[in-house]
Short mmCIF file of C-alpha atoms in Angstrom, two decimals:
data_model
loop_
_atom_site.label_atom_id
_atom_site.label_comp_id
_atom_site.label_asym_id
_atom_site.label_seq_id
_atom_site.Cartn_x
_atom_site.Cartn_y
_atom_site.Cartn_z
CA MET A 223 -21.21 -24.12 -11.73
CA VAL A 224 -17.54 -23.87 -12.64
CA VAL A 225 -16.43 -20.33 -13.62
CA LEU A 226 -13.32 -20.99 -15.60
CA ALA A 227 -12.31 -17.22 -16.27
CA ALA A 228 -13.92 -13.57 -15.70
CA SER A 229 -12.54 -11.31 -18.41
CA ILE A 230 -12.82 -7.86 -19.69
CA ILE A 231 -12.29 -7.38 -23.30
CA SER A 232 -12.75 -4.69 -26.15
CA LYS A 233 -15.32 -5.55 -28.73
CA SER A 234 -12.58 -6.53 -30.92
CA GLY A 235 -11.37 -9.39 -28.38
CA LYS A 236 -8.59 -7.70 -27.14
CA ALA A 237 -8.00 -9.11 -23.63
CA LEU A 238 -8.06 -5.84 -20.71
CA VAL A 239 -8.21 -8.03 -17.84
CA SER A 240 -8.23 -11.79 -17.44
CA ARG A 241 -8.59 -13.97 -14.22
CA GLN A 242 -8.52 -17.55 -14.53
CA PHE A 243 -9.88 -19.70 -11.71
CA VAL A 244 -8.81 -23.43 -13.25
CA ASP A 245 -5.83 -24.54 -14.37
CA MET A 246 -5.34 -23.38 -17.71
CA SER A 247 -2.75 -22.17 -20.31
CA ARG A 248 -2.09 -18.61 -21.51
CA ILE A 249 -2.75 -19.63 -25.11
CA ARG A 250 -6.10 -21.40 -24.52
CA ILE A 251 -7.73 -18.52 -22.74
CA GLU A 252 -6.67 -16.06 -25.25
CA GLY A 253 -7.92 -18.22 -28.02
CA TYR A 254 -11.45 -18.35 -26.25
CA LEU A 255 -11.27 -14.46 -25.71
CA ALA A 256 -10.36 -13.72 -29.10
CA ALA A 257 -13.12 -16.32 -30.28
CA PHE A 258 -15.91 -14.63 -28.39
CA PRO A 259 -16.57 -11.12 -30.77
CA LYS A 260 -16.73 -13.61 -33.62
CA LEU A 261 -19.84 -15.62 -32.04
CA VAL A 262 -21.91 -12.55 -30.86
CA GLY A 263 -24.31 -12.04 -33.08
CA ILE A 264 -25.74 -8.12 -33.89
CA GLY A 265 -29.23 -7.29 -32.83
CA LYS A 266 -29.62 -10.36 -30.45
CA GLN A 267 -30.63 -10.09 -27.31
CA HIS A 268 -28.98 -13.29 -25.66
CA THR A 269 -26.31 -12.86 -23.11
CA TYR A 270 -24.86 -16.08 -23.70
CA VAL A 271 -23.16 -18.10 -26.49
CA GLU A 272 -21.98 -21.40 -26.37
CA THR A 273 -19.64 -23.76 -28.60
CA GLU A 274 -18.61 -27.36 -28.27
CA ASN A 275 -16.44 -26.49 -25.40
CA VAL A 276 -17.26 -23.79 -23.22
CA ARG A 277 -20.21 -21.52 -22.52
CA TYR A 278 -19.76 -17.32 -22.90
CA VAL A 279 -21.75 -15.36 -20.22
CA TYR A 280 -21.76 -11.61 -21.06
CA GLN A 281 -22.50 -8.34 -20.38
CA PRO A 282 -21.74 -4.91 -22.27
CA ILE A 283 -20.65 -2.44 -20.21
CA GLU A 284 -20.24 1.13 -22.68
CA SER A 285 -17.56 -0.09 -24.86
CA LEU A 286 -16.42 -3.29 -23.52
CA TYR A 287 -17.76 -6.85 -22.84
CA LEU A 288 -17.95 -8.18 -19.34
CA LEU A 289 -17.26 -12.16 -19.70
CA LEU A 290 -17.37 -15.06 -18.00
CA VAL A 291 -16.18 -18.36 -19.45
CA THR A 292 -17.73 -21.48 -18.23
CA ASN A 293 -18.15 -25.12 -18.59
CA LYS A 294 -21.38 -26.14 -20.55
CA GLN A 295 -22.37 -27.97 -17.18
CA SER A 296 -22.51 -24.87 -14.70
CA ASN A 297 -25.72 -23.63 -13.79
CA ILE A 298 -26.67 -20.40 -16.02
CA LEU A 299 -28.90 -18.92 -13.37
CA ASP A 300 -25.78 -18.90 -11.03
CA ASP A 301 -23.62 -17.74 -13.71
CA LEU A 302 -25.77 -14.83 -14.69
CA ASP A 303 -25.98 -13.81 -10.56
CA THR A 304 -22.13 -14.07 -10.75
CA LEU A 305 -22.34 -11.74 -13.64
CA ARG A 306 -24.49 -9.29 -12.34
CA LEU A 307 -22.57 -8.79 -9.09
CA LEU A 308 -19.04 -8.44 -10.97
CA SER A 309 -20.97 -5.53 -13.04
CA ARG A 310 -21.65 -3.91 -10.26
CA LEU A 311 -18.47 -4.23 -8.64
CA VAL A 312 -16.26 -2.99 -12.16
CA PRO A 313 -17.35 0.66 -11.77
CA GLU A 314 -16.54 0.83 -8.04
CA TYR A 315 -12.85 0.45 -8.70
CA SER A 316 -12.74 2.27 -12.25
CA TYR A 317 -13.01 5.64 -13.02
CA SER A 318 -14.04 5.08 -16.51
CA LEU A 319 -15.15 2.24 -18.44
CA ASP A 320 -12.87 2.20 -21.08
CA GLU A 321 -9.30 0.82 -21.90
CA GLU A 322 -7.29 3.63 -20.30
CA GLY A 323 -9.46 3.59 -16.70
CA ILE A 324 -9.48 -0.40 -16.82
CA GLY A 325 -5.70 -0.49 -17.06
CA LYS A 326 -5.20 1.65 -14.40
CA SER A 327 -7.42 -0.09 -11.90
CA ALA A 328 -6.38 -3.88 -13.20
CA PHE A 329 -5.30 -5.01 -10.04
CA GLU A 330 -8.10 -3.63 -7.65
CA ILE A 331 -10.57 -5.39 -10.31
CA LEU A 332 -8.66 -8.70 -10.02
CA PHE A 333 -8.58 -8.67 -6.25
CA ALA A 334 -12.27 -8.07 -6.28
CA PHE A 335 -12.80 -10.83 -8.81
CA ASP A 336 -11.17 -13.14 -6.22
CA GLU A 337 -13.41 -12.39 -3.41
CA VAL A 338 -16.06 -13.32 -5.60
CA ILE A 339 -15.19 -16.36 -7.09
CA SER A 340 -13.30 -18.97 -5.45
CA LEU A 341 -11.81 -21.90 -7.62
CA GLY A 342 -14.46 -21.38 -9.87
CA HIS A 343 -17.25 -21.34 -7.58
CA LYS A 344 -19.37 -18.14 -6.49
CA GLU A 345 -19.18 -16.78 -2.87
CA ASN A 346 -22.37 -15.84 -1.01
CA ILE A 347 -20.83 -12.01 -0.88
CA THR A 348 -22.15 -8.41 -1.57
CA VAL A 349 -20.77 -5.41 -3.32
CA ALA A 350 -20.36 -4.05 0.28
CA GLN A 351 -18.59 -6.96 2.05
CA VAL A 352 -16.00 -6.90 -1.40
CA LYS A 353 -14.86 -3.38 -0.77
CA GLN A 354 -14.64 -3.76 3.28
CA TYR A 355 -12.41 -7.08 2.12
CA CYS A 356 -10.31 -5.19 -0.35
CA GLU A 357 -9.57 -2.24 2.31
CA MET A 358 -8.83 -4.33 5.11
CA GLU A 359 -5.32 -3.92 6.62
CA SER A 360 -2.71 -6.50 6.02
CA HIS A 361 -0.17 -7.68 8.96
CA GLU A 362 2.42 -8.44 6.15
CA GLU A 363 2.19 -5.32 4.63
CA LYS A 364 3.20 -3.76 8.04
CA LEU A 365 6.03 -5.30 8.32
CA HIS A 366 6.72 -4.98 5.02
CA LYS A 367 6.33 -1.17 5.49
CA LEU A 368 8.03 -1.12 8.78
CA VAL A 369 11.29 -3.23 7.42
CA LEU A 370 11.58 -0.41 4.72
CA GLN A 371 11.20 2.59 7.11
CA SER A 372 13.54 1.16 9.24
CA LYS A 373 15.77 1.47 6.14
CA ILE A 374 15.17 4.78 4.75
CA ASN A 375 15.58 6.25 8.50
CA GLU A 376 19.15 4.29 8.86
CA THR A 377 20.00 5.57 4.96
CA LYS A 378 18.83 9.27 6.51
CA ASN A 379 20.98 8.95 9.76
CA VAL A 380 24.51 8.42 7.68
CA MET A 381 23.69 11.28 5.56
CA GLN A 382 22.82 13.52 8.20
CA GLN A 383 25.86 12.27 10.40
CA LYS A 384 28.48 12.57 6.94
CA ALA A 385 27.08 15.97 5.99
CA SER A 386 27.17 17.05 9.91
CA GLU A 387 31.10 15.67 9.62
CA ILE A 388 31.29 17.75 6.52
CA ASP A 389 30.14 20.92 7.91
CA LYS A 390 32.23 20.65 11.39
CA SER A 391 35.36 19.97 9.06
CA LYS A 392 34.38 23.47 7.21
CA ILE A 393 34.01 25.32 10.58
CA GLU A 394 37.00 24.03 12.03
CA LYS A 395 38.98 25.12 8.95
CA SER A 396 37.34 28.40 8.40
CA ARG A 397 38.15 29.59 12.25
CA GLY A 398 41.79 28.05 11.75
CA GLU A 399 41.78 30.67 8.76
CA LYS A 400 40.86 34.09 10.65
CA GLY A 401 43.46 33.15 13.50
CA GLY A 402 41.87 30.84 15.94
CA PHE A 403 38.86 30.83 18.15
CA MET A 404 39.08 29.59 21.99
CA SER A 405 38.57 26.16 22.05
CA LEU A 406 35.50 24.64 23.39
CA GLN A 407 37.03 21.19 23.80
CA SER A 408 37.65 21.77 27.77
CA MET A 409 34.07 22.14 28.02
CA GLY A 410 34.28 18.40 27.74
CA SER A 411 30.90 16.24 27.37
CA GLY A 412 27.98 15.96 29.26
CA ARG A 413 24.47 16.24 29.87
CA ILE A 414 21.94 18.99 31.50
CA ASP A 415 18.52 19.84 32.02
CA THR A 416 17.19 22.65 30.20
CA GLY A 417 14.03 24.31 30.20
CA PHE A 418 13.73 23.83 25.92
CA GLY A 419 14.67 20.28 26.05
CA SER A 420 14.20 17.34 28.26
CA GLU A 421 18.50 16.49 27.80
CA THR A 422 20.46 18.23 25.59
CA SER A 423 23.88 17.05 24.44
CA ILE A 424 26.63 19.57 25.07
CA SER A 425 29.93 18.80 22.74
CA SER A 426 32.83 20.46 21.20
CA SER A 427 30.77 21.85 18.17
CA GLY A 428 29.14 24.43 20.81
CA GLY A 429 25.27 24.91 20.98
CA GLY A 430 23.13 26.53 23.57
CA GLY A 431 20.00 25.16 26.21
CA PHE A 432 17.67 24.16 23.51
CA GLY A 433 16.65 20.83 22.39
CA SER A 434 15.92 20.43 18.57
CA GLY A 435 12.65 21.05 17.38
CA SER A 436 10.45 20.56 14.50
CA GLY A 437 7.23 22.05 13.12
CA PRO A 438 4.80 20.93 10.39
CA VAL A 439 5.65 21.95 7.36
CA PHE A 440 3.27 24.26 5.25
CA GLU A 441 2.64 24.48 1.45
CA ALA A 442 1.72 28.56 1.40
CA GLU A 443 4.28 30.68 2.72
CA SER A 444 5.14 34.24 2.27
CA PHE A 445 9.03 35.22 2.68
CA SER A 446 9.59 39.32 3.45
CA SER A 447 13.35 39.67 3.71
CA LYS A 448 15.03 42.33 5.03
CA SER A 449 18.52 43.25 3.97
CA LYS A 450 20.74 44.59 7.31
CA GLY A 451 24.06 44.98 5.50
CA ARG A 452 25.35 41.58 5.91
CA PRO A 453 25.78 39.05 3.02
CA THR A 454 23.83 36.44 3.41
CA ALA A 455 25.35 32.95 4.18
CA PRO A 456 24.61 29.70 2.66
CA ALA A 457 22.93 27.22 3.98
CA SER A 458 24.43 24.20 6.29
CA ALA A 459 23.51 20.93 7.39
CA PRO A 460 22.61 20.69 10.88
CA PRO A 461 25.61 19.61 12.71
CA LYS A 462 24.49 17.63 15.71
CA GLY A 463 21.03 16.91 17.69
CA LEU A 464 19.81 14.31 15.76
CA GLY A 465 19.81 11.68 18.65
CA MET A 466 16.14 11.57 18.87
CA GLN A 467 15.64 9.81 15.30
CA LEU A 468 18.53 7.52 15.78
CA GLY A 469 16.57 6.37 18.89
CA LYS A 470 13.52 5.93 16.98
CA THR A 471 15.26 3.79 14.55
CA GLN A 472 16.31 1.71 17.23
CA LYS A 473 13.19 1.32 18.73
CA THR A 474 11.80 0.23 15.10
CA ASN A 475 14.89 -2.65 14.81
CA GLN A 476 13.98 -3.70 18.39
CA PHE A 477 10.52 -4.39 17.39
CA LEU A 478 11.88 -6.24 14.13
CA GLU A 479 13.89 -8.36 16.42
CA SER A 480 11.13 -9.01 18.78
CA LEU A 481 8.68 -9.94 15.75
CA LYS A 482 11.66 -12.48 14.77
CA ALA A 483 12.08 -14.28 18.46
CA GLU A 484 8.44 -14.87 18.30
CA GLY A 485 8.73 -16.48 15.04
CA GLU A 486 7.66 -14.40 12.59
CA VAL A 487 9.03 -14.33 9.28
CA ILE A 488 10.60 -10.66 8.17
CA VAL A 489 11.55 -10.22 4.80
CA GLU A 490 14.22 -7.75 4.21
CA ASP A 491 13.66 -5.61 0.96
CA VAL A 492 16.56 -3.89 0.20
CA ARG A 493 14.72 -2.43 -3.11
CA SER A 494 14.77 1.67 -3.05
CA SER A 495 11.57 3.36 -2.39
CA ILE A 496 10.25 6.72 -2.21
CA GLY A 497 8.04 7.60 0.18
CA HIS A 498 5.05 9.65 -0.52
CA SER A 499 5.86 12.09 2.16
CA LYS A 500 4.24 16.01 2.11
CA ALA A 501 6.93 18.04 0.32
CA ALA A 502 9.83 19.38 2.75
CA ALA A 503 9.68 23.41 3.21
CA LEU A 504 12.66 25.12 1.40
CA PRO A 505 15.76 25.00 3.33
CA PRO A 506 16.78 28.74 5.26
CA SER A 507 18.88 30.64 3.13
CA ASP A 508 19.45 33.75 5.14
CA PRO A 509 21.23 33.57 8.36
CA VAL A 510 18.32 33.96 10.34
CA THR A 511 14.61 32.55 9.25
CA LEU A 512 11.60 33.63 11.68
CA THR A 513 8.61 31.12 10.78
CA VAL A 514 5.12 32.76 12.01
CA GLU A 515 2.41 29.80 12.16
CA GLU A 516 -1.07 29.84 12.83
CA LYS A 517 -3.15 26.35 12.91
CA LEU A 518 -6.90 26.86 13.03
CA ASN A 519 -9.60 24.06 14.70
CA VAL A 520 -13.22 25.28 13.80
CA THR A 521 -16.52 23.75 14.31
CA LEU A 522 -19.58 25.40 12.44
CA LYS A 523 -23.33 24.05 12.88
CA GLN A 524 -25.57 23.38 9.82
CA ASP A 525 -28.19 25.79 11.09
CA GLY A 526 -25.69 28.60 11.12
CA GLY A 527 -23.40 29.70 14.06
CA ILE A 528 -20.11 28.33 15.71
CA GLY A 529 -19.58 25.47 17.85
CA ASN A 530 -15.76 26.02 18.40
CA PHE A 531 -13.13 28.50 17.47
CA ASP A 532 -9.59 27.55 18.71
CA LEU A 533 -6.39 29.46 17.05
CA GLN A 534 -3.03 28.34 18.24
CA GLY A 535 0.11 30.00 16.68
CA THR A 536 3.85 29.87 17.32
CA LEU A 537 6.84 31.82 16.39
CA SER A 538 9.75 29.63 15.49
CA LEU A 539 13.37 30.88 15.01
CA GLN A 540 16.34 29.36 12.97
CA ILE A 541 19.87 30.15 13.04
CA LEU A 542 22.70 29.01 10.32
CA ASN A 543 25.76 30.29 12.01
CA GLN A 544 26.72 30.27 15.66
CA ASP A 545 28.02 34.22 15.39
CA ASP A 546 24.99 35.31 14.51
CA GLY A 547 23.31 33.67 17.92
CA PHE A 548 23.88 36.42 19.97
CA ILE A 549 20.68 38.46 18.66
CA GLN A 550 17.24 39.53 20.43
CA VAL A 551 14.19 40.02 18.13
CA GLN A 552 12.03 42.86 18.06
CA ILE A 553 8.01 42.01 17.26
CA GLU A 554 5.11 43.81 16.03
CA THR A 555 1.33 42.40 16.79
CA SER A 556 -2.11 43.64 15.83
CA GLY A 557 -2.62 44.49 19.57
CA ASN A 558 -5.69 41.98 19.70
CA PRO A 559 -6.82 41.55 23.36
CA GLY A 560 -8.35 38.28 22.69
CA ILE A 561 -4.82 36.79 21.68
CA LEU A 562 -2.78 35.13 24.74
CA PHE A 563 0.85 35.13 24.64
CA LYS A 564 3.08 33.09 26.07
CA THR A 565 7.06 33.06 25.88
CA HIS A 566 9.44 30.39 26.46
CA PRO A 567 10.83 29.72 29.77
CA ASN A 568 13.89 30.71 28.86
CA ILE A 569 13.00 34.18 27.33
CA ASN A 570 13.19 37.30 29.44
CA LYS A 571 9.08 38.07 30.03
CA GLU A 572 10.12 41.62 31.25
CA LEU A 573 11.52 42.53 28.23
CA PHE A 574 9.01 40.87 26.11
CA SER A 575 6.15 42.41 27.95
CA GLY A 576 7.47 46.04 28.16
CA GLU A 577 9.12 46.37 24.55
CA ASN A 578 7.96 43.52 22.47
CA ILE A 579 11.61 42.21 22.49
CA LEU A 580 12.26 38.39 22.75
CA GLY A 581 15.67 37.81 24.08
CA LEU A 582 17.32 35.42 26.20
CA LYS A 583 17.39 35.76 30.57
CA ASP A 584 20.87 35.28 29.94
CA PRO A 585 22.34 38.03 27.31
CA ASN A 586 25.90 36.31 26.99
CA ARG A 587 24.13 33.00 26.32
CA PRO A 588 23.58 32.63 22.59
CA PHE A 589 20.74 31.23 20.64
CA PRO A 590 21.32 27.23 19.64
CA THR A 591 22.22 27.07 15.69
CA GLY A 592 21.42 24.17 13.53
CA GLN A 593 17.97 23.15 14.55
CA ALA A 594 15.75 21.03 12.52
CA GLY A 595 12.49 21.52 11.45
CA ASP A 596 11.47 25.22 11.81
CA GLY A 597 13.70 25.61 14.80
CA ILE A 598 13.17 26.56 18.09
CA SER A 599 10.02 27.99 19.44
CA LEU A 600 10.24 31.35 21.17
CA LEU A 601 6.62 32.08 21.79
CA LYS A 602 3.11 30.57 21.38
CA TRP A 603 -0.34 32.24 21.20
CA ARG A 604 -4.02 31.20 21.36
CA MET A 605 -7.28 32.51 20.68
CA GLN A 606 -10.90 31.25 21.11
CA SER A 607 -13.97 33.12 20.73
CA ALA A 608 -17.85 32.22 19.90
CA ASP A 609 -17.88 35.38 17.23
CA GLU A 610 -18.86 33.77 14.03
CA SER A 611 -17.65 36.98 12.13
CA LEU A 612 -13.98 35.90 12.55
CA VAL A 613 -14.55 32.74 10.74
CA PRO A 614 -12.33 33.12 7.24
CA LEU A 615 -14.82 30.71 5.47
CA SER A 616 -18.47 30.42 5.98
CA ILE A 617 -20.25 27.35 4.15
CA ASN A 618 -23.58 26.78 3.84
CA CYS A 619 -25.07 23.15 2.67
CA TRP A 620 -29.12 23.56 1.50
CA PRO A 621 -30.24 19.46 0.83
CA SER A 622 -33.54 18.89 -0.17
CA VAL A 623 -35.32 15.54 -1.34
CA SER A 624 -37.52 15.41 -4.72
CA GLY A 625 -38.95 12.12 -5.58
CA ASN A 626 -35.93 9.59 -6.31
CA GLU A 627 -33.22 12.66 -6.28
CA THR A 628 -31.49 14.73 -3.53
CA TYR A 629 -30.82 18.28 -4.95
CA VAL A 630 -27.95 19.94 -2.56
CA ASN A 631 -26.72 23.71 -2.48
CA LEU A 632 -23.77 24.88 -1.29
CA GLU A 633 -22.36 27.98 -1.21
CA TYR A 634 -19.44 29.76 0.64
CA GLU A 635 -18.73 33.20 1.82
CA ALA A 636 -14.97 34.18 2.74
CA SER A 637 -13.90 36.98 4.78
CA SER A 638 -12.36 40.10 3.09
CA ALA A 639 -9.42 39.85 5.51
CA PHE A 640 -7.98 36.93 4.38
CA ASP A 641 -6.81 35.86 0.47
CA LEU A 642 -7.43 31.93 1.08
CA GLN A 643 -5.22 29.46 -1.48
CA ASN A 644 -5.76 26.03 -2.12
CA VAL A 645 -9.41 25.91 -0.82
CA VAL A 646 -11.10 22.49 -0.86
CA ILE A 647 -14.13 21.63 0.63
CA SER A 648 -14.90 18.05 0.98
CA ILE A 649 -18.63 16.60 0.80
CA PRO A 650 -19.23 12.99 2.33
CA LEU A 651 -21.47 11.10 -0.22
CA PRO A 652 -23.01 7.26 0.22
CA ALA A 653 -21.75 4.83 -1.88
CA LEU A 654 -22.76 5.72 -5.35
CA ARG A 655 -22.50 3.80 -8.69
CA GLU A 656 -21.98 6.73 -11.04
CA ALA A 657 -21.02 10.26 -10.05
CA PRO A 658 -22.53 13.05 -9.01
CA ARG A 659 -24.44 15.20 -11.72
CA VAL A 660 -23.09 18.47 -11.01
CA GLN A 661 -25.34 21.11 -12.46
CA GLN A 662 -23.53 24.66 -11.40
CA ILE A 663 -20.05 25.32 -10.08
CA ASP A 664 -17.90 28.12 -8.96
CA GLY A 665 -14.36 26.78 -9.34
CA GLU A 666 -13.62 23.04 -9.96
CA TRP A 667 -14.69 19.44 -8.50
CA ARG A 668 -13.62 15.76 -8.58
CA TYR A 669 -15.29 12.67 -7.48
CA ASP A 670 -13.60 10.11 -5.53
CA SER A 671 -15.47 6.90 -5.69
CA ARG A 672 -12.97 4.89 -3.45
CA LYS A 673 -13.72 7.29 -0.48
CA SER A 674 -17.30 8.40 -1.97
CA ILE A 675 -16.25 12.28 -1.41
CA LEU A 676 -16.89 14.98 -3.56
CA GLU A 677 -14.15 17.74 -3.56
CA TRP A 678 -15.04 21.26 -4.50
CA SER A 679 -11.81 23.35 -5.11
CA MET A 680 -10.97 26.78 -5.54
CA VAL A 681 -6.97 27.82 -6.52
CA LEU A 682 -7.48 31.31 -5.09
CA ILE A 683 -10.09 33.00 -3.38
CA ASP A 684 -9.66 36.89 -3.12
CA ASN A 685 -11.47 39.92 -4.01
CA SER A 686 -12.75 38.53 -7.24
CA ASN A 687 -14.49 35.76 -5.70
CA ARG A 688 -15.59 36.13 -2.12
CA SER A 689 -18.54 34.35 -2.48
CA GLY A 690 -19.59 31.10 -4.61
CA SER A 691 -22.24 28.26 -5.38
CA MET A 692 -22.39 24.51 -6.09
CA GLU A 693 -25.18 22.74 -7.28
CA PHE A 694 -25.32 19.02 -8.00
CA VAL A 695 -27.74 15.98 -7.72
CA ILE A 696 -27.24 12.38 -6.68
CA PRO A 697 -29.95 9.64 -5.95
CA ALA A 698 -32.70 10.02 -2.57
CA VAL A 699 -30.13 9.19 0.67
CA ASP A 700 -30.79 10.36 4.34
CA THR A 701 -29.69 14.04 4.42
CA SER A 702 -27.58 13.49 7.34
CA GLU A 703 -25.06 11.55 5.52
CA LEU A 704 -24.07 14.33 3.75
CA PHE A 705 -22.20 15.48 6.63
CA PRO A 706 -19.89 16.25 8.26
CA VAL A 707 -18.67 18.84 5.50
CA SER A 708 -14.70 19.10 5.69
CA VAL A 709 -12.78 22.37 4.90
CA ARG A 710 -8.76 23.05 4.37
CA PHE A 711 -7.14 25.99 2.77
CA THR A 712 -3.81 27.94 3.26
CA SER A 713 -3.21 31.51 3.58
CA THR A 714 -0.29 33.93 4.25
CA SER A 715 -2.56 36.38 6.34
CA THR A 716 -2.71 35.45 9.95
CA PHE A 717 -5.01 36.43 12.85
CA SER A 718 -2.22 38.01 15.00
CA ASN A 719 -0.70 40.24 12.33
CA LEU A 720 2.71 39.45 14.09
CA LYS A 721 5.86 40.97 12.10
CA VAL A 722 9.29 40.91 12.90
CA ALA A 723 10.16 44.29 12.99
CA ASN A 724 14.07 44.29 13.68
CA ILE A 725 16.84 41.81 14.74
CA LEU A 726 19.11 43.20 17.34
CA PRO A 727 22.54 42.35 17.75
CA ILE A 728 23.94 42.15 21.45
CA ARG A 729 27.33 42.51 20.57
CA GLY A 730 26.83 45.57 18.13
CA GLY A 731 27.82 45.51 15.11
CA ILE A 732 25.83 45.27 11.99
CA PRO A 733 22.68 42.91 12.62
CA PRO A 734 22.53 39.57 10.49
CA LYS A 735 20.00 39.60 7.22
CA PHE A 736 16.91 37.55 7.90
CA SER A 737 13.75 36.32 6.50
CA GLN A 738 10.08 36.04 7.71
CA ARG A 739 8.04 32.94 6.83
CA THR A 740 3.90 33.62 7.19
CA SER A 741 1.67 30.85 7.15
CA LEU A 742 -2.13 29.98 8.35
CA SER A 743 -3.77 26.87 7.93
CA THR A 744 -6.77 24.68 8.98
CA GLU A 745 -5.84 21.84 11.34
CA ASN A 746 -9.77 20.68 11.61
CA TYR A 747 -12.45 22.57 9.82
CA GLN A 748 -15.89 21.46 9.63
CA VAL A 749 -19.33 21.98 9.10
CA VAL A 750 -21.54 19.28 11.43
#
């Protein structure tokens, strides 16, 4: 048996995907494929057609043909077995069996064909093995991504250094125009051990005793800006404090150099590339920005009840100008006794416990400026509970097997205390040849055939849709394969209900303008 080519063509003879397994010119294979529609008889039940030179073994798949071109000496039974295997693989990699779907997944289909047929001969392989082989990691791909990420990191560092130099020159120029300030160059350069970072570099640009901190990016944020009489200052790039990123680049470069020393061939790819990272948060535009972030870790049980409820929150501070660093932050909370607050070691604990004011132990010392991410963490809190009424979103899953089909009913109930955005409920499914048959749904659904996951999504859950349901049908399966059900969402309301009441300038004068960002998101939210 020798398979000359495996192709997917339209009924007019247009080649959509074609993989040749022997040395063959393009004109020759195009001639074979163009001649095939003329040889197929109307109303005949045959699955093969022979000419003087080759044999066509084919199978219709909706409006297309899956076609094997073989020599006439090949075993037609083996050819039919190969054709059946390929016909099961094509729906696994193409979301729709039309020209558009085949074109978008052409390379995945070709890779699958290569796993089934080698040099014209069929391999002893199954659909599950083909999917596993195609998803396996590539050592060369890892090396390529490391080289690419190293170049991206180096480019970012150069950009940040240039931005820092430009920002520093602007500050020095503005100081000279105002009549001169105290020079900080007499402080020299040194390193001290502080409570907010393992080591903090002190240079002539000033800076406090905090290490640079970064935080996760949240898509749903609420901004409540309170003007205190001072005009908004433009956002400036961080002046210093990016040494940790430089260290990461050096580690990556050292790893690549060690691979080269061991004999690995590293291809230096200089083409530009854009990473698929999450969109960055909006840069701060006010002199002072405070960010309230809460993360949820919840485990719900199939038969009701709660297995785990863990909430962790952080209040971060970011200051653009050094002159605005001499401040204290007054906050308000809901007074929930289940929430335990913990201040940073450099924060005055007595002042916080007595008056809910966050200020440094040394009032003559400013908060640092130009911190990366969301700034420095001033306050953290945590809440753990076994009270199911605290859960923002409850999920009930009721699968039942009837004959050769499994009927799955899902319903959700949302707490009236939270309006939830970008809600996605992900149900794992066994490998299916076709998408589930959704009979009823409140919201939208999407089936990811590659990961075999059904996603039920709602853009917003508020008072108009506090509850909803979904029903779908799949072939008979073990119901335990439908768990764990994963949930993700965001909200602009938080459990702590922490709000910044006021900014208090230590040296008097007009308080700086500030804004507050508030976000609640899921980190691990499952029904098991």
